MMTF fields as JSON, N, C-alpha, C and O atoms, coordinates in Angstrom:
{
  "mmtfVersion": "1.0.0",
  "mmtfProducer": "UNKNOWN",
  "numBonds": 563,
  "numAtoms": 564,
  "numGroups": 141,
  "numChains": 1,
  "numModels": 1,
  "chainsPerModel": [1],
  "groupsPerChain": [141],
  "chainIdList": ["A"],
  "bondAtomList": [4, 2, 8, 6, 12, 10, 16, 14, 20, 18, 24, 22, 28, 26, 32, 30, 36, 34, 40, 38, 44, 42, 48, 46, 52, 50, 56, 54, 60, 58, 64, 62, 68, 66, 72, 70, 76, 74, 80, 78, 84, 82, 88, 86, 92, 90, 96, 94, 100, 98, 104, 102, 108, 106, 112, 110, 116, 114, 120, 118, 124, 122, 128, 126, 132, 130, 136, 134, 140, 138, 144, 142, 148, 146, 152, 150, 156, 154, 160, 158, 164, 162, 168, 166, 172, 170, 176, 174, 180, 178, 184, 182, 188, 186, 192, 190, 196, 194, 200, 198, 204, 202, 208, 206, 212, 210, 216, 214, 220, 218, 224, 222, 228, 226, 232, 230, 236, 234, 240, 238, 244, 242, 248, 246, 252, 250, 256, 254, 260, 258, 264, 262, 268, 266, 272, 270, 276, 274, 280, 278, 284, 282, 288, 286, 292, 290, 296, 294, 300, 298, 304, 302, 308, 306, 312, 310, 316, 314, 320, 318, 324, 322, 328, 326, 332, 330, 336, 334, 340, 338, 344, 342, 348, 346, 352, 350, 356, 354, 360, 358, 364, 362, 368, 366, 372, 370, 376, 374, 380, 378, 384, 382, 388, 386, 392, 390, 396, 394, 400, 398, 404, 402, 408, 406, 412, 410, 416, 414, 420, 418, 424, 422, 428, 426, 432, 430, 436, 434, 440, 438, 444, 442, 448, 446, 452, 450, 456, 454, 460, 458, 464, 462, 468, 466, 472, 470, 476, 474, 480, 478, 484, 482, 488, 486, 492, 490, 496, 494, 500, 498, 504, 502, 508, 506, 512, 510, 516, 514, 520, 518, 524, 522, 528, 526, 532, 530, 536, 534, 540, 538, 544, 542, 548, 546, 552, 550, 556, 554, 560, 558],
  "bondOrderList": [1, 1, 1, 1, 1, 1, 1, 1, 1, 1, 1, 1, 1, 1, 1, 1, 1, 1, 1, 1, 1, 1, 1, 1, 1, 1, 1, 1, 1, 1, 1, 1, 1, 1, 1, 1, 1, 1, 1, 1, 1, 1, 1, 1, 1, 1, 1, 1, 1, 1, 1, 1, 1, 1, 1, 1, 1, 1, 1, 1, 1, 1, 1, 1, 1, 1, 1, 1, 1, 1, 1, 1, 1, 1, 1, 1, 1, 1, 1, 1, 1, 1, 1, 1, 1, 1, 1, 1, 1, 1, 1, 1, 1, 1, 1, 1, 1, 1, 1, 1, 1, 1, 1, 1, 1, 1, 1, 1, 1, 1, 1, 1, 1, 1, 1, 1, 1, 1, 1, 1, 1, 1, 1, 1, 1, 1, 1, 1, 1, 1, 1, 1, 1, 1, 1, 1, 1, 1, 1, 1],
  "groupList": [{"groupName": "MET", "atomNameList": ["N", "CA", "C", "O"], "elementList": ["N", "C", "C", "O"], "formalChargeList": [0, 0, 0, 0], "bondAtomList": [1, 0, 2, 1, 3, 2], "bondOrderList": [1, 1, 2], "singleLetterCode": "M", "chemCompType": "L-PEPTIDE LINKING"}, {"groupName": "ALA", "atomNameList": ["N", "CA", "C", "O"], "elementList": ["N", "C", "C", "O"], "formalChargeList": [0, 0, 0, 0], "bondAtomList": [1, 0, 2, 1, 3, 2], "bondOrderList": [1, 1, 2], "singleLetterCode": "A", "chemCompType": "L-PEPTIDE LINKING"}, {"groupName": "TYR", "atomNameList": ["N", "CA", "C", "O"], "elementList": ["N", "C", "C", "O"], "formalChargeList": [0, 0, 0, 0], "bondAtomList": [1, 0, 2, 1, 3, 2], "bondOrderList": [1, 1, 2], "singleLetterCode": "Y", "chemCompType": "L-PEPTIDE LINKING"}, {"groupName": "PHE", "atomNameList": ["N", "CA", "C", "O"], "elementList": ["N", "C", "C", "O"], "formalChargeList": [0, 0, 0, 0], "bondAtomList": [1, 0, 2, 1, 3, 2], "bondOrderList": [1, 1, 2], "singleLetterCode": "F", "chemCompType": "L-PEPTIDE LINKING"}, {"groupName": "VAL", "atomNameList": ["N", "CA", "C", "O"], "elementList": ["N", "C", "C", "O"], "formalChargeList": [0, 0, 0, 0], "bondAtomList": [1, 0, 2, 1, 3, 2], "bondOrderList": [1, 1, 2], "singleLetterCode": "V", "chemCompType": "L-PEPTIDE LINKING"}, {"groupName": "SER", "atomNameList": ["N", "CA", "C", "O"], "elementList": ["N", "C", "C", "O"], "formalChargeList": [0, 0, 0, 0], "bondAtomList": [1, 0, 2, 1, 3, 2], "bondOrderList": [1, 1, 2], "singleLetterCode": "S", "chemCompType": "L-PEPTIDE LINKING"}, {"groupName": "ASP", "atomNameList": ["N", "CA", "C", "O"], "elementList": ["N", "C", "C", "O"], "formalChargeList": [0, 0, 0, 0], "bondAtomList": [1, 0, 2, 1, 3, 2], "bondOrderList": [1, 1, 2], "singleLetterCode": "D", "chemCompType": "L-PEPTIDE LINKING"}, {"groupName": "GLN", "atomNameList": ["N", "CA", "C", "O"], "elementList": ["N", "C", "C", "O"], "formalChargeList": [0, 0, 0, 0], "bondAtomList": [1, 0, 2, 1, 3, 2], "bondOrderList": [1, 1, 2], "singleLetterCode": "Q", "chemCompType": "L-PEPTIDE LINKING"}, {"groupName": "LEU", "atomNameList": ["N", "CA", "C", "O"], "elementList": ["N", "C", "C", "O"], "formalChargeList": [0, 0, 0, 0], "bondAtomList": [1, 0, 2, 1, 3, 2], "bondOrderList": [1, 1, 2], "singleLetterCode": "L", "chemCompType": "L-PEPTIDE LINKING"}, {"groupName": "TRP", "atomNameList": ["N", "CA", "C", "O"], "elementList": ["N", "C", "C", "O"], "formalChargeList": [0, 0, 0, 0], "bondAtomList": [1, 0, 2, 1, 3, 2], "bondOrderList": [1, 1, 2], "singleLetterCode": "W", "chemCompType": "L-PEPTIDE LINKING"}, {"groupName": "ASN", "atomNameList": ["N", "CA", "C", "O"], "elementList": ["N", "C", "C", "O"], "formalChargeList": [0, 0, 0, 0], "bondAtomList": [1, 0, 2, 1, 3, 2], "bondOrderList": [1, 1, 2], "singleLetterCode": "N", "chemCompType": "L-PEPTIDE LINKING"}, {"groupName": "ILE", "atomNameList": ["N", "CA", "C", "O"], "elementList": ["N", "C", "C", "O"], "formalChargeList": [0, 0, 0, 0], "bondAtomList": [1, 0, 2, 1, 3, 2], "bondOrderList": [1, 1, 2], "singleLetterCode": "I", "chemCompType": "L-PEPTIDE LINKING"}, {"groupName": "HIS", "atomNameList": ["N", "CA", "C", "O"], "elementList": ["N", "C", "C", "O"], "formalChargeList": [0, 0, 0, 0], "bondAtomList": [1, 0, 2, 1, 3, 2], "bondOrderList": [1, 1, 2], "singleLetterCode": "H", "chemCompType": "L-PEPTIDE LINKING"}, {"groupName": "GLU", "atomNameList": ["N", "CA", "C", "O"], "elementList": ["N", "C", "C", "O"], "formalChargeList": [0, 0, 0, 0], "bondAtomList": [1, 0, 2, 1, 3, 2], "bondOrderList": [1, 1, 2], "singleLetterCode": "E", "chemCompType": "L-PEPTIDE LINKING"}, {"groupName": "GLY", "atomNameList": ["N", "CA", "C", "O"], "elementList": ["N", "C", "C", "O"], "formalChargeList": [0, 0, 0, 0], "bondAtomList": [1, 0, 2, 1, 3, 2], "bondOrderList": [1, 1, 2], "singleLetterCode": "G", "chemCompType": "PEPTIDE LINKING"}, {"groupName": "THR", "atomNameList": ["N", "CA", "C", "O"], "elementList": ["N", "C", "C", "O"], "formalChargeList": [0, 0, 0, 0], "bondAtomList": [1, 0, 2, 1, 3, 2], "bondOrderList": [1, 1, 2], "singleLetterCode": "T", "chemCompType": "L-PEPTIDE LINKING"}, {"groupName": "LYS", "atomNameList": ["N", "CA", "C", "O"], "elementList": ["N", "C", "C", "O"], "formalChargeList": [0, 0, 0, 0], "bondAtomList": [1, 0, 2, 1, 3, 2], "bondOrderList": [1, 1, 2], "singleLetterCode": "K", "chemCompType": "L-PEPTIDE LINKING"}, {"groupName": "PRO", "atomNameList": ["N", "CA", "C", "O"], "elementList": ["N", "C", "C", "O"], "formalChargeList": [0, 0, 0, 0], "bondAtomList": [1, 0, 2, 1, 3, 2], "bondOrderList": [1, 1, 2], "singleLetterCode": "P", "chemCompType": "L-PEPTIDE LINKING"}, {"groupName": "CYS", "atomNameList": ["N", "CA", "C", "O"], "elementList": ["N", "C", "C", "O"], "formalChargeList": [0, 0, 0, 0], "bondAtomList": [1, 0, 2, 1, 3, 2], "bondOrderList": [1, 1, 2], "singleLetterCode": "C", "chemCompType": "L-PEPTIDE LINKING"}, {"groupName": "ARG", "atomNameList": ["N", "CA", "C", "O"], "elementList": ["N", "C", "C", "O"], "formalChargeList": [0, 0, 0, 0], "bondAtomList": [1, 0, 2, 1, 3, 2], "bondOrderList": [1, 1, 2], "singleLetterCode": "R", "chemCompType": "L-PEPTIDE LINKING"}],
  "groupTypeList": [0, 0, 1, 0, 2, 3, 3, 4, 5, 6, 7, 4, 4, 8, 8, 3, 6, 3, 9, 10, 11, 12, 5, 4, 13, 14, 0, 4, 8, 15, 4, 4, 11, 4, 8, 8, 4, 15, 4, 5, 2, 13, 0, 8, 16, 4, 13, 15, 4, 16, 8, 6, 16, 16, 11, 8, 6, 8, 0, 1, 1, 17, 17, 10, 17, 7, 6, 14, 15, 1, 13, 15, 8, 17, 11, 10, 17, 10, 5, 7, 10, 11, 5, 18, 16, 19, 9, 11, 9, 4, 12, 4, 8, 7, 5, 4, 8, 12, 11, 11, 7, 4, 4, 8, 5, 2, 3, 8, 0, 8, 18, 1, 0, 5, 2, 10, 4, 9, 4, 3, 8, 5, 8, 11, 1, 14, 1, 14, 11, 14, 2, 3, 4, 1, 2, 17, 8, 11, 16, 15, 18],
  "groupIdList": [1, 2, 3, 4, 5, 6, 7, 8, 9, 10, 11, 12, 13, 14, 15, 16, 17, 18, 19, 20, 21, 22, 23, 24, 25, 26, 27, 28, 29, 30, 31, 32, 33, 34, 35, 36, 37, 38, 39, 40, 41, 42, 43, 44, 45, 46, 47, 48, 49, 50, 51, 52, 53, 54, 55, 56, 57, 58, 59, 60, 61, 62, 63, 64, 65, 66, 67, 68, 69, 70, 71, 72, 73, 74, 75, 76, 77, 78, 79, 80, 81, 82, 83, 84, 85, 86, 87, 88, 89, 90, 91, 92, 93, 94, 95, 96, 97, 98, 99, 100, 101, 102, 103, 104, 105, 106, 107, 108, 109, 110, 111, 112, 113, 114, 115, 116, 117, 118, 119, 120, 121, 122, 123, 124, 125, 126, 127, 128, 129, 130, 131, 132, 133, 134, 135, 136, 137, 138, 139, 140, 141],
  "secStructList": [7, 7, 7, 1, 1, 7, 5, 7, 7, 1, 3, 3, 3, 7, 1, 1, 6, 6, 7, 3, 3, 3, 1, 2, 2, 2, 2, 2, 2, 2, 2, 2, 2, 2, 2, 2, 2, 2, 2, 2, 2, 2, 2, 2, 2, 2, 2, 2, 2, 2, 2, 2, 2, 2, 2, 2, 2, 2, 2, 2, 1, 7, 7, 7, 6, 6, 1, 6, 6, 6, 6, 6, 1, 7, 7, 7, 6, 6, 7, 1, 1, 1, 7, 2, 2, 2, 2, 2, 2, 2, 2, 2, 2, 2, 2, 2, 2, 2, 2, 2, 2, 2, 2, 2, 2, 2, 2, 2, 2, 2, 2, 2, 6, 6, 7, 5, 2, 2, 2, 2, 2, 2, 2, 2, 2, 2, 2, 2, 2, 2, 2, 2, 2, 2, 2, 2, 2, 2, 2, 6, 7],
  "xCoordList": [0.839, 0.0, 0.885, 1.899, 0.491, 1.28, 0.979, -0.171, 2.043, 1.881, 1.21, 1.534, 0.285, -0.41, 0.066, -0.709, 1.322, 1.967, 3.425, 3.951, 4.07, 5.462, 6.347, 6.174, 7.299, 8.227, 9.624, 9.783, 10.621, 12.016, 12.511, 12.58, 12.856, 13.322, 14.097, 13.929, 14.95, 15.636, 14.944, 15.51, 13.732, 12.972, 11.611, 10.826, 11.361, 10.086, 9.915, 10.896, 8.694, 8.367, 7.818, 6.838, 8.457, 8.104, 7.528, 8.213, 6.285, 5.546, 5.276, 4.131, 6.283, 6.134, 6.781, 7.646, 6.36, 6.92, 8.426, 9.148, 8.895, 10.327, 11.184, 12.403, 10.552, 11.304, 11.204, 10.598, 11.807, 11.761, 13.099, 14.113, 13.098, 14.329, 14.45, 13.507, 15.613, 15.824, 17.241, 17.729, 17.898, 19.242, 19.469, 18.74, 20.494, 20.834, 21.264, 20.886, 22.055, 22.51, 21.326, 21.282, 20.376, 19.179, 18.368, 17.819, 18.291, 17.551, 18.256, 17.601, 19.588, 20.336, 20.109, 19.862, 20.19, 19.951, 18.518, 18.296, 17.571, 16.169, 15.978, 15.288, 16.583, 16.475, 17.044, 16.455, 18.178, 18.786, 17.881, 17.677, 17.342, 16.465, 15.205, 14.821, 14.569, 13.354, 13.675, 12.897, 14.8, 15.209, 15.388, 14.91, 16.067, 16.295, 14.987, 14.806, 14.082, 12.785, 11.998, 11.334, 12.075, 11.353, 11.94, 11.194, 13.261, 13.903, 13.482, 13.176, 13.463, 13.044, 11.596, 11.264, 10.746, 9.344, 9.237, 8.474, 9.989, 9.967, 10.495, 9.956, 11.541, 12.086, 11.057, 10.913, 10.35, 9.321, 8.209, 7.713, 7.817, 6.794, 7.257, 6.475, 8.511, 9.036, 9.094, 8.73, 9.548, 9.622, 8.228, 8.069, 7.238, 5.861, 5.384, 4.751, 5.684, 5.308, 6.029, 5.42, 7.315, 8.066, 7.479, 7.358, 7.113, 6.525, 5.19, 4.915, 4.369, 3.071, 3.251, 2.536, 4.204, 4.467, 4.95, 4.532, 5.822, 6.329, 5.202, 5.133, 4.342, 3.224, 2.278, 1.822, 1.984, 1.116, 1.754, 1.071, 3.061, 3.753, 3.708, 3.512, 3.887, 3.867, 2.464, 2.302, 1.462, 0.088, -0.267, -1.023, 0.277, -0.046, 0.77, 0.373, 1.912, 2.78, 2.184, 1.863, 2.037, 1.55, 2.655, 3.823, 2.317, 3.339, 3.932, 3.234, 5.206, 5.903, 6.232, 7.152, 5.501, 5.716, 7.049, 7.47, 7.731, 8.982, 10.162, 11.153, 10.079, 11.168, 10.695, 9.498, 11.603, 11.288, 10.687, 10.456, 10.424, 9.919, 8.411, 7.862, 7.739, 6.286, 5.612, 4.57, 6.192, 5.606, 5.793, 4.99, 6.836, 7.137, 6.724, 6.791, 6.303, 6.005, 4.711, 4.784, 3.558, 2.349, 2.045, 2.231, 1.581, 1.131, -0.364, -0.821, -1.091, -2.515, -3.265, -2.998, -4.189, -4.885, -5.728, -6.09, -6.051, -6.858, -6.004, -6.536, -4.699, -3.817, -3.794, -3.871, -3.685, -3.623, -2.233, -2.079, -1.205, 0.171, 0.63, 1.702, -0.132, 0.3, -0.739, -1.942, -0.272, -1.22, -1.812, -1.201, -2.988, -3.654, -2.862, -2.869, -2.182, -1.388, -0.263, -0.011, 0.407, 1.484, 0.932, 1.544, -0.218, -0.823, -1.205, -1.055, -1.7, -2.065, -0.831, -0.907, 0.302, 1.525, 1.998, 2.488, 1.854, 2.209, 1.281, 1.721, 0.002, -0.959, -0.695, -0.855, -0.296, 0.063, 1.263, 1.276, 2.265, 3.428, 3.011, 3.465, 2.165, 1.672, 0.924, 1.073, 0.133, -0.636, 0.274, 0.05, 1.288, 2.232, 2.987, 3.158, 3.436, 4.11, 3.183, 3.619, 1.911, 0.944, 0.76, 0.706, 0.664, 0.5, 1.712, 1.562, 2.912, 4.13, 4.126, 4.478, 3.732, 3.686, 2.691, 2.99, 1.532, 0.521, 1.003, 0.845, 1.588, 2.084, 3.179, 3.16, 4.133, 5.187, 4.617, 5.062, 3.637, 3.077, 2.374, 2.467, 1.673, 1.023, 2.051, 1.882, 3.11, 4.159, 4.799, 5.055, 5.052, 5.653, 4.696, 5.124, 3.41, 2.436, 2.418, 2.345, 2.484, 2.503, 3.786, 3.773, 4.885, 6.124, 5.923, 6.344, 5.291, 5.034, 4.119, 4.251, 3.2, 2.266, 2.886, 2.199, 4.158, 4.854, 5.07, 5.338, 4.953, 5.108, 6.51, 6.72, 7.465, 8.837, 9.438, 9.381, 10.004, 10.53, 11.622, 11.657, 12.522, 13.636, 13.131, 13.618, 12.175, 11.588, 10.868, 10.988, 10.131, 9.405, 10.366, 10.128, 11.452, 12.437, 13.111, 13.433, 13.325, 13.917, 12.946, 13.372, 11.656, 10.651, 10.68, 10.665, 10.72, 10.743, 12.023, 11.979, 13.162, 14.441, 14.46, 14.916, 13.972, 13.94, 13.05, 13.391, 11.9, 11.003, 11.654, 11.555, 12.314, 12.987, 14.141, 14.271, 14.977, 16.128, 15.637, 16.141, 14.657, 14.132, 13.537, 13.77, 12.783, 12.195, 13.278, 13.238, 14.245, 15.326, 16.128, 16.504, 16.387, 17.177, 16.333, 16.807, 15.091, 14.287, 13.575, 13.423, 13.143, 12.329, 13.024, 12.373, 14.32, 14.968, 14.956, 15.072, 14.818, 14.787, 13.543, 13.56, 12.468, 11.248, 11.538, 11.089, 12.28, 12.56, 13.498, 13.5, 14.297, 15.271, 14.756, 15.484, 13.492, 13.012, 12.503, 12.061],
  "yCoordList": [-1.186, 0.0, 1.251, 1.31, 2.22, 3.443, 4.392, 4.569, 4.995, 5.966, 7.224, 7.688, 7.763, 8.982, 10.167, 11.069, 10.151, 11.215, 11.263, 10.284, 12.396, 12.527, 11.645, 11.559, 10.989, 10.126, 10.293, 10.66, 10.017, 10.088, 8.658, 7.901, 8.3, 6.947, 6.937, 7.811, 5.931, 5.758, 4.67, 4.161, 4.321, 3.304, 3.867, 4.317, 3.827, 4.309, 3.785, 3.586, 3.569, 3.264, 4.545, 5.097, 5.023, 6.319, 6.147, 5.668, 6.535, 6.561, 5.183, 4.89, 4.338, 3.04, 1.956, 2.248, 0.715, -0.395, -0.546, -0.924, -0.248, -0.424, 0.667, 0.523, 1.758, 2.823, 2.579, 3.355, 1.494, 1.045, 1.366, 0.738, 2.328, 2.775, 2.046, 1.999, 1.49, 0.767, 0.938, 0.105, 2.029, 2.304, 3.817, 4.583, 4.217, 5.636, 6.136, 7.231, 5.33, 5.726, 5.902, 6.851, 4.984, 5.096, 6.337, 6.98, 6.677, 7.87, 9.131, 10.073, 9.162, 10.331, 10.504, 11.616, 9.42, 9.485, 9.941, 10.746, 9.444, 9.841, 11.318, 12.018, 11.794, 13.207, 14.083, 15.107, 13.687, 14.463, 14.443, 15.477, 13.281, 13.177, 14.028, 14.769, 13.925, 14.707, 16.196, 16.989, 16.58, 17.986, 18.482, 19.563, 17.705, 18.11, 18.166, 19.054, 17.223, 17.252, 18.488, 19.118, 18.831, 20.018, 21.292, 22.191, 21.383, 22.538, 22.605, 23.684, 21.465, 21.431, 21.884, 22.577, 21.501, 21.922, 23.437, 24.061, 24.032, 25.494, 26.172, 27.192, 25.611, 26.17, 26.064, 26.986, 24.942, 24.761, 25.792, 26.325, 26.074, 27.096, 28.445, 29.165, 28.793, 30.071, 30.083, 31.078, 28.989, 28.94, 29.046, 29.656, 28.468, 28.573, 30.02, 30.505, 30.703, 32.117, 32.941, 33.812, 32.68, 33.415, 33.183, 34.122, 31.932, 31.632, 32.347, 32.932, 32.3, 32.988, 34.49, 35.11, 35.077, 36.511, 36.854, 37.854, 36.025, 36.276, 36.185, 36.996, 35.219, 35.058, 36.253, 36.767, 36.693, 37.868, 39.116, 39.924, 39.279, 40.427, 40.367, 41.392, 39.189, 39.062, 39.274, 39.813, 38.853, 39.06, 40.537, 41.001, 41.283, 42.704, 43.558, 44.678, 43.037, 43.816, 43.887, 42.858, 45.096, 45.206, 44.779, 45.083, 44.092, 43.676, 44.873, 45.832, 44.802, 45.853, 45.336, 44.532, 45.78, 45.233, 45.661, 45.08, 46.67, 47.141, 46.263, 46.224, 45.552, 44.625, 43.209, 42.967, 42.318, 40.965, 40.088, 38.904, 40.629, 39.787, 39.857, 39.321, 40.499, 40.628, 39.266, 39.097, 38.301, 36.961, 36.221, 35.349, 36.548, 35.771, 36.458, 35.83, 37.702, 38.403, 37.965, 37.401, 38.187, 37.912, 36.417, 35.677, 35.996, 34.623, 34.714, 34.225, 35.316, 35.548, 34.788, 35.002, 33.914, 33.148, 34.01, 33.565, 35.232, 36.111, 36.972, 37.683, 36.913, 37.745, 37.249, 36.049, 38.204, 37.83, 37.354, 36.633, 37.736, 37.394, 36.061, 35.572, 35.49, 34.258, 33.187, 33.45, 32.014, 30.947, 30.388, 30.432, 29.877, 29.236, 28.013, 27.647, 27.389, 26.197, 26.532, 25.76, 27.65, 28.05, 28.32, 27.933, 28.982, 29.253, 27.954, 27.835, 26.981, 25.684, 25.005, 24.428, 25.061, 24.436, 25.114, 24.447, 26.414, 27.13, 26.695, 26.48, 26.568, 26.138, 24.691, 24.353, 23.847, 22.468, 22.466, 21.712, 23.298, 23.397, 23.855, 23.291, 24.856, 25.318, 24.204, 24.042, 23.45, 22.365, 21.256, 20.725, 20.904, 19.865, 20.321, 19.542, 21.568, 22.094, 22.07, 21.775, 22.379, 22.352, 20.928, 20.718, 19.966, 18.569, 18.103, 17.456, 18.429, 18.064, 18.7, 18.055, 19.947, 20.659, 20.009, 19.863, 19.622, 18.992, 17.623, 17.293, 16.831, 15.508, 15.64, 14.931, 16.543, 16.747, 17.205, 16.75, 18.101, 18.596, 17.481, 17.426, 16.594, 15.481, 14.494, 13.987, 14.215, 13.336, 13.931, 13.218, 15.23, 15.876, 15.862, 15.697, 16.034, 15.957, 14.558, 14.413, 13.533, 12.168, 11.878, 11.107, 12.491, 12.359, 12.953, 12.36, 14.106, 14.729, 13.844, 13.783, 13.168, 12.321, 11.003, 10.179, 10.794, 9.648, 9.891, 8.958, 11.146, 11.592, 11.338, 11.367, 11.091, 10.948, 12.346, 13.144, 12.635, 13.975, 14.347, 15.483, 13.408, 13.731, 14.058, 14.993, 13.305, 13.579, 14.923, 15.708, 15.189, 16.45, 17.636, 18.655, 17.509, 18.593, 18.815, 19.949, 17.735, 17.912, 18.624, 19.385, 18.388, 19.116, 20.608, 21.452, 20.914, 22.321, 23.0, 24.112, 22.329, 22.901, 23.072, 24.1, 22.081, 22.172, 23.297, 23.999, 23.47, 24.561, 25.909, 26.828, 26.026, 27.285, 27.583, 28.703, 26.588, 26.771, 27.058, 27.962, 26.288, 26.488, 27.872, 28.514, 28.328, 29.663, 30.73, 31.695, 30.551, 31.529, 31.646, 32.748, 30.529, 30.525, 30.954, 31.705, 30.485, 30.691, 32.036, 32.596, 32.559, 33.77, 34.951, 35.661, 35.201, 36.323, 36.167, 37.16, 34.944, 34.748, 35.37, 35.737, 35.49, 36.136, 37.605, 38.149, 38.235, 39.661, 39.962, 41.075, 38.967, 39.211, 38.874, 39.022, 38.415, 38.054, 39.251, 39.122],
  "zCoordList": [0.0, 0.0, 0.0, 0.695, -0.772, -0.888, 0.27, 0.67, 0.797, 1.884, 1.343, 0.25, 2.107, 1.708, 2.544, 2.862, 2.886, 3.643, 3.199, 2.67, 3.416, 3.013, 3.871, 5.087, 3.219, 3.926, 3.332, 2.168, 4.152, 3.722, 3.564, 4.532, 2.329, 2.061, 0.755, -0.095, 0.614, -0.661, -1.482, -2.449, -1.095, -1.809, -2.217, -1.382, -3.51, -4.034, -5.459, -6.176, -5.855, -7.249, -7.835, -7.335, -8.905, -9.47, -10.873, -11.777, -11.048, -12.312, -12.914, -13.258, -13.053, -13.711, -12.849, -12.023, -13.043, -12.268, -12.468, -11.545, -13.682, -13.937, -13.29, -13.195, -12.844, -12.167, -10.662, -9.924, -10.24, -8.857, -8.2, -8.504, -7.314, -6.662, -5.325, -4.535, -5.099, -3.848, -3.311, -2.548, -3.718, -3.21, -3.191, -3.82, -2.457, -2.396, -3.77, -4.186, -4.471, -5.812, -6.764, -7.548, -6.686, -7.518, -7.189, -8.084, -5.906, -5.502, -5.982, -6.429, -5.894, -6.38, -7.881, -8.346, -8.632, -10.073, -10.363, -11.268, -9.619, -9.796, -9.498, -10.238, -8.423, -8.058, -9.175, -9.52, -9.737, -10.828, -12.057, -12.691, -12.394, -13.571, -13.384, -14.289, -12.229, -11.968, -11.989, -12.52, -11.424, -11.432, -12.874, -13.219, -13.71, -15.107, -15.905, -16.738, -15.651, -16.338, -15.918, -16.741, -14.636, -14.146, -14.736, -15.126, -14.808, -15.449, -16.915, -17.421, -17.598, -19.002, -19.162, -20.124, -18.233, -18.264, -18.148, -18.886, -17.234, -17.089, -18.352, -18.781, -18.945, -20.189, -21.321, -22.124, -21.378, -22.404, -22.247, -23.24, -21.014, -20.785, -21.321, -21.942, -21.089, -21.567, -23.089, -23.716, -23.684, -25.148, -25.771, -26.828, -25.137, -25.631, -25.573, -26.511, -24.483, -24.355, -25.417, -26.038, -25.633, -26.658, -28.045, -28.831, -28.354, -29.657, -29.819, -30.867, -28.788, -28.859, -29.047, -29.835, -28.326, -28.449, -29.86, -30.443, -30.392, -31.745, -32.777, -33.7, -32.62, -33.547, -33.455, -34.476, -32.235, -32.079, -32.671, -33.3, -32.475, -33.067, -34.584, -35.236, -35.153, -36.606, -37.165, -38.26, -36.42, -36.879, -36.872, -37.726, -35.909, -35.795, -36.757, -37.078, -37.222, -38.103, -39.503, -40.099, -40.027, -41.4, -42.366, -42.127, -43.434, -44.392, -45.11, -45.438, -45.343, -46.063, -47.46, -47.615, -48.471, -49.818, -50.431, -51.432, -49.855, -50.439, -50.063, -50.792, -48.936, -48.653, -48.979, -49.128, -49.084, -49.531, -48.461, -48.704, -47.278, -46.194, -46.046, -45.083, -46.968, -46.859, -46.842, -46.209, -47.526, -47.575, -46.264, -45.932, -45.51, -44.305, -43.019, -41.963, -43.049, -41.805, -41.121, -40.029, -41.691, -40.912, -40.828, -41.793, -39.676, -39.486, -39.177, -38.144, -40.044, -39.852, -40.939, -42.122, -40.579, -41.604, -42.525, -43.615, -42.119, -42.955, -43.88, -44.733, -43.72, -44.524, -45.965, -46.231, -46.888, -48.294, -48.664, -49.651, -47.899, -48.245, -47.668, -48.025, -46.818, -46.169, -46.441, -46.431, -46.677, -46.974, -45.689, -44.621, -45.828, -44.696, -44.253, -43.078, -45.2, -44.894, -43.912, -42.987, -44.092, -43.185, -41.797, -40.801, -41.718, -40.422, -39.72, -38.504, -40.485, -39.907, -39.325, -38.24, -40.018, -39.497, -38.213, -37.301, -38.14, -36.903, -35.776, -34.646, -36.087, -35.072, -34.644, -33.471, -35.58, -35.239, -34.289, -33.316, -34.557, -33.676, -32.28, -31.285, -32.197, -30.903, -30.176, -28.965, -30.901, -30.29, -29.779, -28.691, -30.546, -30.114, -28.868, -27.929, -28.85, -27.665, -26.454, -25.341, -26.666, -25.57, -25.04, -23.829, -25.933, -25.52, -24.721, -23.684, -25.2, -24.466, -23.082, -22.093, -23.017, -21.738, -20.779, -19.594, -21.262, -20.412, -19.919, -18.744, -20.818, -20.429, -19.373, -18.367, -19.599, -18.603, -17.264, -16.21, -17.302, -16.04, -15.273, -14.047, -15.973, -15.283, -14.733, -13.624, -15.489, -14.972, -13.719, -12.748, -13.743, -12.578, -11.39, -10.247, -11.656, -10.576, -9.968, -8.748, -10.81, -10.298, -9.519, -8.559, -9.93, -9.154, -7.763, -6.77, -7.685, -6.387, -5.548, -4.325, -6.205, -5.477, -5.02, -4.417, -5.293, -4.705, -3.216, -2.46, -2.801, -1.413, -0.868, 0.345, -1.755, -1.307, -1.168, -2.102, -0.023, 0.256, -0.736, -1.21, -1.064, -1.971, -3.371, -4.008, -3.84, -5.159, -5.137, -6.078, -4.08, -3.972, -3.922, -4.571, -3.154, -3.091, -4.446, -4.8, -5.206, -6.541, -7.477, -8.346, -7.31, -8.1, -7.771, -8.666, -6.497, -6.081, -6.565, -7.089, -6.388, -6.828, -8.347, -8.849, -9.073, -10.532, -11.022, -11.975, -10.366, -10.747, -10.474, -11.287, -9.337, -9.004, -9.942, -10.437, -10.187, -11.095, -12.511, -13.178, -12.961, -14.31, -14.499, -15.523, -13.534, -13.617, -13.581, -14.345, -12.687, -12.557, -13.853, -14.254, -14.497, -15.739, -16.937, -17.789, -17.01, -18.208, -18.271, -19.357, -17.149, -17.164, -17.836, -18.603, -17.588, -18.284, -19.812, -20.531, -20.308, -21.763, -22.39, -23.565, -21.621, -22.137, -22.424, -23.434, -21.542, -21.676, -22.845, -23.371, -23.253, -24.308, -25.697, -26.678, -25.796, -27.132, -27.882, -29.024]
}
């Protein structure tokens, strides 16, 4: 039976039966993996925001017919200079990024629900490190 309270142990089954930790070395490796996945999740959130911001900026930018970039600037399905097909591919990319983000967030939530203190602390540390590293990237786009 799984404990429904936080516990300190080097033994836990995480997400899948094959991820069965039963040693200190295994727990250290698990903590590092969970930390890196959490940092990656925070980075993905920032990249999604940057992509959305870029798309909104391009949609708002009027095309300039005098330079050669009029065909590549707007990502607006109603624009005469851009094909609906290109807008669909951008939307597909946004959707795939969203799906990856949702799957990662649920996996991380299930890791937290293992109630192992070391795994939980790695989630918190990864979220903090990921936010600290990734957030300034929004300002530089």
